[in-house]
Amino acid sequence: MSKFDIEISEVGPRDGLQSIAPIMTTADKKRWIKALADSGIPEIEVGSFVPAKVLPQLADTAEITQFAKTIPDLTVAVLVPNLRGAEGAIAAGADKITIPLSVSETHSLKNVRRTHEQMLQEVREIRALIDTLPVAERPKFEGGLSTCFGCTLEGNVPEDKVVRIAEALMEAGCDEVGLSDTTGFGSPLQVRRLTQKVWDAVGKQNLTGIHLHNTRGQGLANALAAVEVGLTTVDASMGGIGGCPFAPGASGNIITEDLVFLLESMGLKTGINFERMMIAREILQQALPGNIELYGFTPDAGLPKGFAMATPQF
């Protein structure tokens, strides 16, 4: 647990940009990531180690990772689909790597072209690779439970299946698991219930974070439920950009700016400076290729008169 009450992990440079067809320049990505870190965001998912032909928007992830590692006190996170991606992430110096395992096997075949057992074998091989490193150089290894609240391709995803996959990921060598509402199906009731079920199976210390989408307008409600039940890390994307390109209709991450205001209005410290976060938003808006719209109620309305952030503003 960090020194703040809730840790926000900014996923815009990965989950946001992967869903936007035009490619942001490497220089602009670096400016944006630096501004995000300067606002106090403690963890940024800077990209994904996938073949450039699959996601050309993220072809510069190795360079971006190496740059982000020069920023003091920033946890540099990346997504990897397999052992080859993990090799690239480790070579670039990532602090945290996440491998997504879709509980919906149909989505897994669409997303990473692998069955559950094939993905678990990738996890075992990545674990073996990490274990060859000195302890101080080993990245944190997370298994992301994608589509765990429902799937646009399969529909309902049984919660007992989510629990079994969580157990399998831990047994295969992950340090922790994370819940992911890839398709925006989740409800606050599901968030509370599924969090508790996975905790009961793998231990509370091995599930601390959640990744939410706002596809059906429930993103902040689900984030609130996650915080109330006791999760301490919430993923979000500046301006609400992003979504899964392999899940039809799964657009829209929860908006970082609105999430910060929600948490701070509850007296929860996020460590984020609001004015500097707005500077990062301006950089993003200027750097986005094409006519890409940014979302967010708080950026449009501003902070209420007399509002005091729970986090001391530096």
JSON list of N, CA and C in Angstrom, two decimals, residues 247-297:
[
{"chain": "A", "resi": 247, "resn": "ALA", "atom": "N", "xyz": [-13.08, -6.50, -28.41]},
{"chain": "A", "resi": 247, "resn": "ALA", "atom": "CA", "xyz": [-14.37, -6.73, -27.77]},
{"chain": "A", "resi": 247, "resn": "ALA", "atom": "C", "xyz": [-15.35, -5.71, -28.33]},
{"chain": "A", "resi": 248, "resn": "PRO", "atom": "N", "xyz": [-16.22, -6.12, -29.24]},
{"chain": "A", "resi": 248, "resn": "PRO", "atom": "CA", "xyz": [-17.12, -5.17, -29.91]},
{"chain": "A", "resi": 248, "resn": "PRO", "atom": "C", "xyz": [-17.90, -4.31, -28.92]},
{"chain": "A", "resi": 249, "resn": "GLY", "atom": "N", "xyz": [-17.86, -3.00, -29.13]},
{"chain": "A", "resi": 249, "resn": "GLY", "atom": "CA", "xyz": [-18.63, -2.08, -28.29]},
{"chain": "A", "resi": 249, "resn": "GLY", "atom": "C", "xyz": [-18.01, -1.75, -26.96]},
{"chain": "A", "resi": 250, "resn": "ALA", "atom": "N", "xyz": [-16.82, -2.27, -26.67]},
{"chain": "A", "resi": 250, "resn": "ALA", "atom": "CA", "xyz": [-16.21, -2.07, -25.34]},
{"chain": "A", "resi": 250, "resn": "ALA", "atom": "C", "xyz": [-15.36, -0.81, -25.32]},
{"chain": "A", "resi": 251, "resn": "SER", "atom": "N", "xyz": [-15.98, 0.31, -25.56]},
{"chain": "A", "resi": 251, "resn": "SER", "atom": "CA", "xyz": [-15.24, 1.57, -25.59]},
{"chain": "A", "resi": 251, "resn": "SER", "atom": "C", "xyz": [-15.33, 2.27, -24.25]},
{"chain": "A", "resi": 252, "resn": "GLY", "atom": "N", "xyz": [-14.33, 3.08, -23.97]},
{"chain": "A", "resi": 252, "resn": "GLY", "atom": "CA", "xyz": [-14.43, 4.00, -22.85]},
{"chain": "A", "resi": 252, "resn": "GLY", "atom": "C", "xyz": [-13.95, 3.52, -21.51]},
{"chain": "A", "resi": 253, "resn": "ASN", "atom": "N", "xyz": [-12.72, 3.87, -21.14]},
{"chain": "A", "resi": 253, "resn": "ASN", "atom": "CA", "xyz": [-12.25, 3.66, -19.77]},
{"chain": "A", "resi": 253, "resn": "ASN", "atom": "C", "xyz": [-12.90, 4.70, -18.85]},
{"chain": "A", "resi": 254, "resn": "ILE", "atom": "N", "xyz": [-12.84, 4.45, -17.55]},
{"chain": "A", "resi": 254, "resn": "ILE", "atom": "CA", "xyz": [-13.29, 5.49, -16.63]},
{"chain": "A", "resi": 254, "resn": "ILE", "atom": "C", "xyz": [-12.32, 6.65, -16.70]},
{"chain": "A", "resi": 255, "resn": "ILE", "atom": "N", "xyz": [-12.83, 7.84, -16.46]},
{"chain": "A", "resi": 255, "resn": "ILE", "atom": "CA", "xyz": [-12.09, 9.08, -16.70]},
{"chain": "A", "resi": 255, "resn": "ILE", "atom": "C", "xyz": [-11.24, 9.42, -15.48]},
{"chain": "A", "resi": 256, "resn": "THR", "atom": "N", "xyz": [-9.95, 9.53, -15.68]},
{"chain": "A", "resi": 256, "resn": "THR", "atom": "CA", "xyz": [-9.03, 9.79, -14.57]},
{"chain": "A", "resi": 256, "resn": "THR", "atom": "C", "xyz": [-9.44, 11.05, -13.81]},
{"chain": "A", "resi": 257, "resn": "GLU", "atom": "N", "xyz": [-9.72, 12.12, -14.53]},
{"chain": "A", "resi": 257, "resn": "GLU", "atom": "CA", "xyz": [-10.01, 13.41, -13.90]},
{"chain": "A", "resi": 257, "resn": "GLU", "atom": "C", "xyz": [-11.24, 13.33, -13.00]},
{"chain": "A", "resi": 258, "resn": "ASP", "atom": "N", "xyz": [-12.29, 12.66, -13.47]},
{"chain": "A", "resi": 258, "resn": "ASP", "atom": "CA", "xyz": [-13.51, 12.53, -12.67]},
{"chain": "A", "resi": 258, "resn": "ASP", "atom": "C", "xyz": [-13.29, 11.58, -11.49]},
{"chain": "A", "resi": 259, "resn": "LEU", "atom": "N", "xyz": [-12.50, 10.54, -11.69]},
{"chain": "A", "resi": 259, "resn": "LEU", "atom": "CA", "xyz": [-12.20, 9.61, -10.60]},
{"chain": "A", "resi": 259, "resn": "LEU", "atom": "C", "xyz": [-11.42, 10.32, -9.49]},
{"chain": "A", "resi": 260, "resn": "VAL", "atom": "N", "xyz": [-10.45, 11.14, -9.87]},
{"chain": "A", "resi": 260, "resn": "VAL", "atom": "CA", "xyz": [-9.69, 11.89, -8.87]},
{"chain": "A", "resi": 260, "resn": "VAL", "atom": "C", "xyz": [-10.61, 12.76, -8.04]},
{"chain": "A", "resi": 261, "resn": "PHE", "atom": "N", "xyz": [-11.51, 13.49, -8.71]},
{"chain": "A", "resi": 261, "resn": "PHE", "atom": "CA", "xyz": [-12.43, 14.35, -7.97]},
{"chain": "A", "resi": 261, "resn": "PHE", "atom": "C", "xyz": [-13.34, 13.53, -7.05]},
{"chain": "A", "resi": 262, "resn": "LEU", "atom": "N", "xyz": [-13.86, 12.42, -7.54]},
{"chain": "A", "resi": 262, "resn": "LEU", "atom": "CA", "xyz": [-14.73, 11.58, -6.71]},
{"chain": "A", "resi": 262, "resn": "LEU", "atom": "C", "xyz": [-14.01, 11.16, -5.44]},
{"chain": "A", "resi": 263, "resn": "LEU", "atom": "N", "xyz": [-12.80, 10.65, -5.58]},
{"chain": "A", "resi": 263, "resn": "LEU", "atom": "CA", "xyz": [-12.08, 10.14, -4.42]},
{"chain": "A", "resi": 263, "resn": "LEU", "atom": "C", "xyz": [-11.69, 11.26, -3.46]},
{"chain": "A", "resi": 264, "resn": "GLU", "atom": "N", "xyz": [-11.18, 12.35, -4.03]},
{"chain": "A", "resi": 264, "resn": "GLU", "atom": "CA", "xyz": [-10.77, 13.47, -3.18]},
{"chain": "A", "resi": 264, "resn": "GLU", "atom": "C", "xyz": [-11.96, 14.11, -2.47]},
{"chain": "A", "resi": 265, "resn": "SER", "atom": "N", "xyz": [-13.13, 14.11, -3.12]},
{"chain": "A", "resi": 265, "resn": "SER", "atom": "CA", "xyz": [-14.33, 14.68, -2.48]},
{"chain": "A", "resi": 265, "resn": "SER", "atom": "C", "xyz": [-14.79, 13.82, -1.31]},
{"chain": "A", "resi": 266, "resn": "MET", "atom": "N", "xyz": [-14.34, 12.57, -1.27]},
{"chain": "A", "resi": 266, "resn": "MET", "atom": "CA", "xyz": [-14.66, 11.67, -0.17]},
{"chain": "A", "resi": 266, "resn": "MET", "atom": "C", "xyz": [-13.60, 11.73, 0.93]},
{"chain": "A", "resi": 267, "resn": "GLY", "atom": "N", "xyz": [-12.60, 12.61, 0.74]},
{"chain": "A", "resi": 267, "resn": "GLY", "atom": "CA", "xyz": [-11.54, 12.73, 1.73]},
{"chain": "A", "resi": 267, "resn": "GLY", "atom": "C", "xyz": [-10.45, 11.70, 1.57]},
{"chain": "A", "resi": 268, "resn": "LEU", "atom": "N", "xyz": [-10.39, 11.04, 0.40]},
{"chain": "A", "resi": 268, "resn": "LEU", "atom": "CA", "xyz": [-9.37, 10.02, 0.15]},
{"chain": "A", "resi": 268, "resn": "LEU", "atom": "C", "xyz": [-8.20, 10.64, -0.62]},
{"chain": "A", "resi": 269, "resn": "LYS", "atom": "N", "xyz": [-7.00, 10.48, -0.11]},
{"chain": "A", "resi": 269, "resn": "LYS", "atom": "CA", "xyz": [-5.82, 11.06, -0.74]},
{"chain": "A", "resi": 269, "resn": "LYS", "atom": "C", "xyz": [-5.38, 10.20, -1.93]},
{"chain": "A", "resi": 270, "resn": "THR", "atom": "N", "xyz": [-5.23, 10.84, -3.09]},
{"chain": "A", "resi": 270, "resn": "THR", "atom": "CA", "xyz": [-4.74, 10.16, -4.29]},
{"chain": "A", "resi": 270, "resn": "THR", "atom": "C", "xyz": [-3.30, 10.53, -4.62]},
{"chain": "A", "resi": 271, "resn": "GLY", "atom": "N", "xyz": [-2.79, 11.60, -4.01]},
{"chain": "A", "resi": 271, "resn": "GLY", "atom": "CA", "xyz": [-1.44, 12.07, -4.31]},
{"chain": "A", "resi": 271, "resn": "GLY", "atom": "C", "xyz": [-1.35, 12.93, -5.56]},
{"chain": "A", "resi": 272, "resn": "ILE", "atom": "N", "xyz": [-2.51, 13.28, -6.14]},
{"chain": "A", "resi": 272, "resn": "ILE", "atom": "CA", "xyz": [-2.52, 13.97, -7.44]},
{"chain": "A", "resi": 272, "resn": "ILE", "atom": "C", "xyz": [-2.83, 15.45, -7.28]},
{"chain": "A", "resi": 273, "resn": "ASN", "atom": "N", "xyz": [-2.07, 16.27, -7.98]},
{"chain": "A", "resi": 273, "resn": "ASN", "atom": "CA", "xyz": [-2.29, 17.70, -8.02]},
{"chain": "A", "resi": 273, "resn": "ASN", "atom": "C", "xyz": [-3.23, 18.00, -9.18]},
{"chain": "A", "resi": 274, "resn": "PHE", "atom": "N", "xyz": [-4.38, 18.60, -8.87]},
{"chain": "A", "resi": 274, "resn": "PHE", "atom": "CA", "xyz": [-5.42, 18.78, -9.88]},
{"chain": "A", "resi": 274, "resn": "PHE", "atom": "C", "xyz": [-4.97, 19.71, -11.01]},
{"chain": "A", "resi": 275, "resn": "GLU", "atom": "N", "xyz": [-4.35, 20.83, -10.66]},
{"chain": "A", "resi": 275, "resn": "GLU", "atom": "CA", "xyz": [-3.94, 21.78, -11.70]},
{"chain": "A", "resi": 275, "resn": "GLU", "atom": "C", "xyz": [-2.92, 21.17, -12.65]},
{"chain": "A", "resi": 276, "resn": "ARG", "atom": "N", "xyz": [-1.98, 20.42, -12.10]},
{"chain": "A", "resi": 276, "resn": "ARG", "atom": "CA", "xyz": [-0.98, 19.78, -12.96]},
{"chain": "A", "resi": 276, "resn": "ARG", "atom": "C", "xyz": [-1.60, 18.67, -13.81]},
{"chain": "A", "resi": 277, "resn": "MET", "atom": "N", "xyz": [-2.62, 18.01, -13.26]},
{"chain": "A", "resi": 277, "resn": "MET", "atom": "CA", "xyz": [-3.33, 17.01, -14.05]},
{"chain": "A", "resi": 277, "resn": "MET", "atom": "C", "xyz": [-4.01, 17.67, -15.26]},
{"chain": "A", "resi": 278, "resn": "MET", "atom": "N", "xyz": [-4.54, 18.88, -15.08]},
{"chain": "A", "resi": 278, "resn": "MET", "atom": "CA", "xyz": [-5.17, 19.59, -16.19]},
{"chain": "A", "resi": 278, "resn": "MET", "atom": "C", "xyz": [-4.14, 20.01, -17.24]},
{"chain": "A", "resi": 279, "resn": "ILE", "atom": "N", "xyz": [-2.91, 20.27, -16.82]},
{"chain": "A", "resi": 279, "resn": "ILE", "atom": "CA", "xyz": [-1.84, 20.56, -17.77]},
{"chain": "A", "resi": 279, "resn": "ILE", "atom": "C", "xyz": [-1.56, 19.32, -18.63]},
{"chain": "A", "resi": 280, "resn": "ALA", "atom": "N", "xyz": [-1.55, 18.16, -17.98]},
{"chain": "A", "resi": 280, "resn": "ALA", "atom": "CA", "xyz": [-1.35, 16.91, -18.72]},
{"chain": "A", "resi": 280, "resn": "ALA", "atom": "C", "xyz": [-2.49, 16.68, -19.71]},
{"chain": "A", "resi": 281, "resn": "ARG", "atom": "N", "xyz": [-3.70, 17.04, -19.32]},
{"chain": "A", "resi": 281, "resn": "ARG", "atom": "CA", "xyz": [-4.84, 16.89, -20.22]},
{"chain": "A", "resi": 281, "resn": "ARG", "atom": "C", "xyz": [-4.69, 17.81, -21.44]},
{"chain": "A", "resi": 282, "resn": "GLU", "atom": "N", "xyz": [-4.23, 19.02, -21.22]},
{"chain": "A", "resi": 282, "resn": "GLU", "atom": "CA", "xyz": [-4.01, 19.94, -22.35]},
{"chain": "A", "resi": 282, "resn": "GLU", "atom": "C", "xyz": [-2.97, 19.38, -23.31]},
{"chain": "A", "resi": 283, "resn": "ILE", "atom": "N", "xyz": [-1.90, 18.82, -22.77]},
{"chain": "A", "resi": 283, "resn": "ILE", "atom": "CA", "xyz": [-0.87, 18.21, -23.61]},
{"chain": "A", "resi": 283, "resn": "ILE", "atom": "C", "xyz": [-1.46, 17.07, -24.42]},
{"chain": "A", "resi": 284, "resn": "LEU", "atom": "N", "xyz": [-2.29, 16.24, -23.78]},
{"chain": "A", "resi": 284, "resn": "LEU", "atom": "CA", "xyz": [-2.93, 15.13, -24.48]},
{"chain": "A", "resi": 284, "resn": "LEU", "atom": "C", "xyz": [-3.82, 15.64, -25.60]},
{"chain": "A", "resi": 285, "resn": "GLN", "atom": "N", "xyz": [-4.64, 16.62, -25.32]},
{"chain": "A", "resi": 285, "resn": "GLN", "atom": "CA", "xyz": [-5.55, 17.14, -26.33]},
{"chain": "A", "resi": 285, "resn": "GLN", "atom": "C", "xyz": [-4.78, 17.68, -27.54]},
{"chain": "A", "resi": 286, "resn": "GLN", "atom": "N", "xyz": [-3.69, 18.39, -27.29]},
{"chain": "A", "resi": 286, "resn": "GLN", "atom": "CA", "xyz": [-2.88, 18.95, -28.38]},
{"chain": "A", "resi": 286, "resn": "GLN", "atom": "C", "xyz": [-2.18, 17.85, -29.18]},
{"chain": "A", "resi": 287, "resn": "ALA", "atom": "N", "xyz": [-1.82, 16.76, -28.49]},
{"chain": "A", "resi": 287, "resn": "ALA", "atom": "CA", "xyz": [-1.01, 15.72, -29.12]},
{"chain": "A", "resi": 287, "resn": "ALA", "atom": "C", "xyz": [-1.84, 14.66, -29.84]},
{"chain": "A", "resi": 288, "resn": "LEU", "atom": "N", "xyz": [-3.11, 14.53, -29.48]},
{"chain": "A", "resi": 288, "resn": "LEU", "atom": "CA", "xyz": [-3.93, 13.49, -30.10]},
{"chain": "A", "resi": 288, "resn": "LEU", "atom": "C", "xyz": [-4.06, 13.72, -31.59]},
{"chain": "A", "resi": 289, "resn": "PRO", "atom": "N", "xyz": [-3.76, 12.73, -32.41]},
{"chain": "A", "resi": 289, "resn": "PRO", "atom": "CA", "xyz": [-3.93, 12.88, -33.85]},
{"chain": "A", "resi": 289, "resn": "PRO", "atom": "C", "xyz": [-5.41, 12.91, -34.22]},
{"chain": "A", "resi": 290, "resn": "GLY", "atom": "N", "xyz": [-5.76, 13.71, -35.23]},
{"chain": "A", "resi": 290, "resn": "GLY", "atom": "CA", "xyz": [-7.13, 13.74, -35.69]},
{"chain": "A", "resi": 290, "resn": "GLY", "atom": "C", "xyz": [-8.05, 14.46, -34.72]},
{"chain": "A", "resi": 291, "resn": "ASN", "atom": "N", "xyz": [-9.33, 14.26, -34.90]},
{"chain": "A", "resi": 291, "resn": "ASN", "atom": "CA", "xyz": [-10.34, 14.95, -34.09]},
{"chain": "A", "resi": 291, "resn": "ASN", "atom": "C", "xyz": [-10.87, 14.02, -33.01]},
{"chain": "A", "resi": 292, "resn": "ILE", "atom": "N", "xyz": [-10.00, 13.65, -32.09]},
{"chain": "A", "resi": 292, "resn": "ILE", "atom": "CA", "xyz": [-10.35, 12.73, -31.00]},
{"chain": "A", "resi": 292, "resn": "ILE", "atom": "C", "xyz": [-10.91, 13.53, -29.83]},
{"chain": "A", "resi": 293, "resn": "GLU", "atom": "N", "xyz": [-12.08, 13.13, -29.36]},
{"chain": "A", "resi": 293, "resn": "GLU", "atom": "CA", "xyz": [-12.73, 13.86, -28.27]},
{"chain": "A", "resi": 293, "resn": "GLU", "atom": "C", "xyz": [-12.29, 13.33, -26.91]},
{"chain": "A", "resi": 294, "resn": "LEU", "atom": "N", "xyz": [-12.02, 14.26, -26.00]},
{"chain": "A", "resi": 294, "resn": "LEU", "atom": "CA", "xyz": [-11.77, 13.91, -24.61]},
{"chain": "A", "resi": 294, "resn": "LEU", "atom": "C", "xyz": [-13.04, 14.11, -23.81]},
{"chain": "A", "resi": 295, "resn": "TYR", "atom": "N", "xyz": [-13.27, 13.22, -22.85]},
{"chain": "A", "resi": 295, "resn": "TYR", "atom": "CA", "xyz": [-14.47, 13.29, -22.01]},
{"chain": "A", "resi": 295, "resn": "TYR", "atom": "C", "xyz": [-14.10, 13.71, -20.60]},
{"chain": "A", "resi": 296, "resn": "GLY", "atom": "N", "xyz": [-15.10, 14.03, -19.82]},
{"chain": "A", "resi": 296, "resn": "GLY", "atom": "CA", "xyz": [-14.89, 14.38, -18.42]},
{"chain": "A", "resi": 296, "resn": "GLY", "atom": "C", "xyz": [-15.75, 15.53, -17.97]},
{"chain": "A", "resi": 297, "resn": "PHE", "atom": "N", "xyz": [-16.53, 15.32, -16.92]},
{"chain": "A", "resi": 297, "resn": "PHE", "atom": "CA", "xyz": [-17.37, 16.39, -16.38]},
{"chain": "A", "resi": 297, "resn": "PHE", "atom": "C", "xyz": [-16.56, 17.37, -15.55]}
]
